[in-house]
Amino acid sequence: QVQLIESGGGLVQAGGSLRLSCLVSGRTFSSYNMGWFRQAPGKVREFVGQISWSGSITDYADSVKGRFTISRDNAKNTVYLQMNSLKPEDTAVYYCAAKRSGAYQYDNWGQGTQVTVTS
């Protein structure tokens, strides 16, 4: 098990940018695939994107493709979500999640960080 702590959320105007960070405890961070998810009020949690343990493979939800970028620094046990061209519909609590390479489901979750985009 690892612990995940997100940071970097806040209030931003439409068209602006934010970078979220997720610090992961433990010495095995580089063996985990990392994901970002979000949950807007009254909606189910949805997938935003993910990055492989090596950082060589990423994929994104269609709603954020071309605007959001996931990266990781294994030396710092940190994964990032760079969000550009933000829209009001991006408003949500953003969660990072971890799963061991080869695992089916994400089973380690952070507490979430709020992102609010105003029009």
mmCIF file of C-alpha atoms in Angstrom:
data_model
loop_
_atom_site.group_PDB
_atom_site.id
_atom_site.type_symbol
_atom_site.label_atom_id
_atom_site.label_comp_id
_atom_site.label_asym_id
_atom_site.label_seq_id
_atom_site.Cartn_x
_atom_site.Cartn_y
_atom_site.Cartn_z
ATOM 1 C CA GLN A 1 0.000 0.000 0.000
ATOM 2 C CA VAL A 2 1.065 3.538 -0.674
ATOM 3 C CA GLN A 3 -0.284 6.883 0.460
ATOM 4 C CA LEU A 4 -1.126 9.604 -2.028
ATOM 5 C CA ILE A 5 -1.389 13.325 -1.328
ATOM 6 C CA GLU A 6 -2.681 15.698 -4.011
ATOM 7 C CA SER A 7 -1.986 19.404 -4.112
ATOM 8 C CA GLY A 8 -2.243 22.311 -6.499
ATOM 9 C CA GLY A 9 -5.970 22.723 -6.793
ATOM 10 C CA GLY A 10 -7.629 26.111 -6.699
ATOM 11 C CA LEU A 11 -9.762 28.692 -8.432
ATOM 12 C CA VAL A 12 -8.955 29.705 -11.994
ATOM 13 C CA GLN A 13 -10.693 31.537 -14.816
ATOM 14 C CA ALA A 14 -11.723 29.756 -17.975
ATOM 15 C CA GLY A 15 -8.787 29.500 -20.349
ATOM 16 C CA GLY A 16 -6.304 29.390 -17.514
ATOM 17 C CA SER A 17 -3.972 26.670 -16.326
ATOM 18 C CA LEU A 18 -3.255 24.696 -13.181
ATOM 19 C CA ARG A 19 -0.798 21.969 -12.340
ATOM 20 C CA LEU A 20 -1.792 19.321 -9.846
ATOM 21 C CA SER A 21 0.783 17.229 -8.041
ATOM 22 C CA CYS A 22 0.429 13.896 -6.323
ATOM 23 C CA LEU A 23 3.137 12.857 -3.888
ATOM 24 C CA VAL A 24 3.296 9.138 -3.247
ATOM 25 C CA SER A 25 4.831 7.586 -0.162
ATOM 26 C CA GLY A 26 6.870 4.430 -0.303
ATOM 27 C CA ARG A 27 9.929 3.157 -2.084
ATOM 28 C CA THR A 28 8.100 1.331 -4.854
ATOM 29 C CA PHE A 29 6.541 4.294 -6.650
ATOM 30 C CA SER A 30 8.276 3.415 -9.901
ATOM 31 C CA SER A 31 6.428 0.092 -10.017
ATOM 32 C CA TYR A 32 2.986 1.749 -9.980
ATOM 33 C CA ASN A 33 0.872 2.947 -12.844
ATOM 34 C CA MET A 34 -0.725 6.255 -11.900
ATOM 35 C CA GLY A 35 -4.081 7.695 -12.815
ATOM 36 C CA TRP A 36 -6.044 10.883 -12.417
ATOM 37 C CA PHE A 37 -9.787 10.904 -11.921
ATOM 38 C CA ARG A 38 -12.323 13.613 -11.152
ATOM 39 C CA GLN A 39 -15.762 13.922 -9.676
ATOM 40 C CA ALA A 40 -18.049 16.863 -10.264
ATOM 41 C CA PRO A 41 -20.982 17.627 -7.954
ATOM 42 C CA GLY A 42 -23.829 15.221 -8.568
ATOM 43 C CA LYS A 43 -21.839 13.139 -11.017
ATOM 44 C CA VAL A 44 -19.973 9.868 -10.854
ATOM 45 C CA ARG A 45 -16.219 9.813 -10.712
ATOM 46 C CA GLU A 46 -14.686 9.736 -14.160
ATOM 47 C CA PHE A 47 -11.345 8.826 -15.634
ATOM 48 C CA VAL A 48 -9.130 11.718 -16.707
ATOM 49 C CA GLY A 49 -5.901 10.021 -17.717
ATOM 50 C CA GLN A 50 -3.132 7.684 -16.695
ATOM 51 C CA ILE A 51 0.573 7.077 -17.066
ATOM 52 C CA SER A 52 2.526 3.860 -17.013
ATOM 53 C CA TRP A 53 5.135 3.057 -14.389
ATOM 54 C CA SER A 54 7.935 4.076 -16.755
ATOM 55 C CA GLY A 55 6.197 7.172 -18.008
ATOM 56 C CA SER A 56 6.386 5.935 -21.579
ATOM 57 C CA ILE A 57 2.660 5.346 -22.049
ATOM 58 C CA THR A 58 -0.134 7.782 -21.370
ATOM 59 C CA ASP A 59 -3.774 7.921 -22.317
ATOM 60 C CA TYR A 60 -6.506 10.425 -21.723
ATOM 61 C CA ALA A 61 -10.230 10.841 -21.720
ATOM 62 C CA ASP A 62 -11.493 12.446 -24.906
ATOM 63 C CA SER A 63 -12.808 15.397 -22.913
ATOM 64 C CA VAL A 64 -9.294 16.453 -21.866
ATOM 65 C CA LYS A 65 -7.168 15.195 -24.741
ATOM 66 C CA GLY A 66 -4.945 17.950 -26.083
ATOM 67 C CA ARG A 67 -5.475 20.122 -23.003
ATOM 68 C CA PHE A 68 -4.207 17.988 -20.114
ATOM 69 C CA THR A 69 -0.827 16.299 -19.785
ATOM 70 C CA ILE A 70 0.245 13.706 -17.235
ATOM 71 C CA SER A 71 3.889 13.277 -16.315
ATOM 72 C CA ARG A 72 5.848 11.704 -13.510
ATOM 73 C CA ASP A 73 9.159 12.090 -11.758
ATOM 74 C CA ASN A 74 10.086 8.758 -10.223
ATOM 75 C CA ALA A 75 13.010 10.310 -8.365
ATOM 76 C CA LYS A 76 10.551 12.579 -6.546
ATOM 77 C CA ASN A 77 7.750 10.017 -6.144
ATOM 78 C CA THR A 78 5.447 12.512 -7.814
ATOM 79 C CA VAL A 79 2.967 12.474 -10.654
ATOM 80 C CA TYR A 80 1.660 15.651 -12.233
ATOM 81 C CA LEU A 81 -1.440 16.729 -14.093
ATOM 82 C CA GLN A 82 -0.873 19.849 -16.182
ATOM 83 C CA MET A 83 -4.231 21.341 -17.122
ATOM 84 C CA ASN A 84 -4.383 24.011 -19.811
ATOM 85 C CA SER A 85 -7.265 25.783 -21.523
ATOM 86 C CA LEU A 86 -9.479 25.017 -18.574
ATOM 87 C CA LYS A 87 -13.238 25.114 -18.976
ATOM 88 C CA PRO A 88 -16.002 25.514 -16.393
ATOM 89 C CA GLU A 89 -16.960 21.888 -17.008
ATOM 90 C CA ASP A 90 -13.534 20.862 -15.687
ATOM 91 C CA THR A 91 -14.686 21.928 -12.232
ATOM 92 C CA ALA A 92 -14.431 18.903 -9.955
ATOM 93 C CA VAL A 93 -12.529 17.257 -7.159
ATOM 94 C CA TYR A 94 -9.473 15.662 -8.721
ATOM 95 C CA TYR A 95 -8.045 12.442 -7.353
ATOM 96 C CA CYS A 96 -4.851 10.632 -8.090
ATOM 97 C CA ALA A 97 -4.750 6.877 -7.885
ATOM 98 C CA ALA A 98 -2.155 4.133 -8.034
ATOM 99 C CA LYS A 99 -2.120 0.501 -9.076
ATOM 100 C CA ARG A 100 0.741 -1.931 -9.427
ATOM 101 C CA SER A 101 1.848 -2.571 -12.963
ATOM 102 C CA GLY A 102 -0.343 -5.392 -14.280
ATOM 103 C CA ALA A 103 -3.136 -4.834 -11.772
ATOM 104 C CA TYR A 104 -6.672 -4.469 -13.077
ATOM 105 C CA GLN A 105 -8.037 -1.793 -10.799
ATOM 106 C CA TYR A 106 -6.761 1.281 -9.048
ATOM 107 C CA ASP A 107 -6.738 0.452 -5.351
ATOM 108 C CA ASN A 108 -4.852 3.333 -3.779
ATOM 109 C CA TRP A 109 -6.466 6.773 -3.739
ATOM 110 C CA GLY A 110 -5.639 10.241 -2.559
ATOM 111 C CA GLN A 111 -8.005 12.510 -0.667
ATOM 112 C CA GLY A 112 -8.644 14.768 -3.647
ATOM 113 C CA THR A 113 -8.067 18.409 -4.452
ATOM 114 C CA GLN A 114 -10.714 20.879 -5.593
ATOM 115 C CA VAL A 115 -10.429 22.589 -8.969
ATOM 116 C CA THR A 116 -12.931 25.331 -9.746
ATOM 117 C CA VAL A 117 -13.024 27.018 -13.133
ATOM 118 C CA THR A 118 -15.066 30.204 -13.430
ATOM 119 C CA SER A 119 -16.501 31.567 -16.650
#
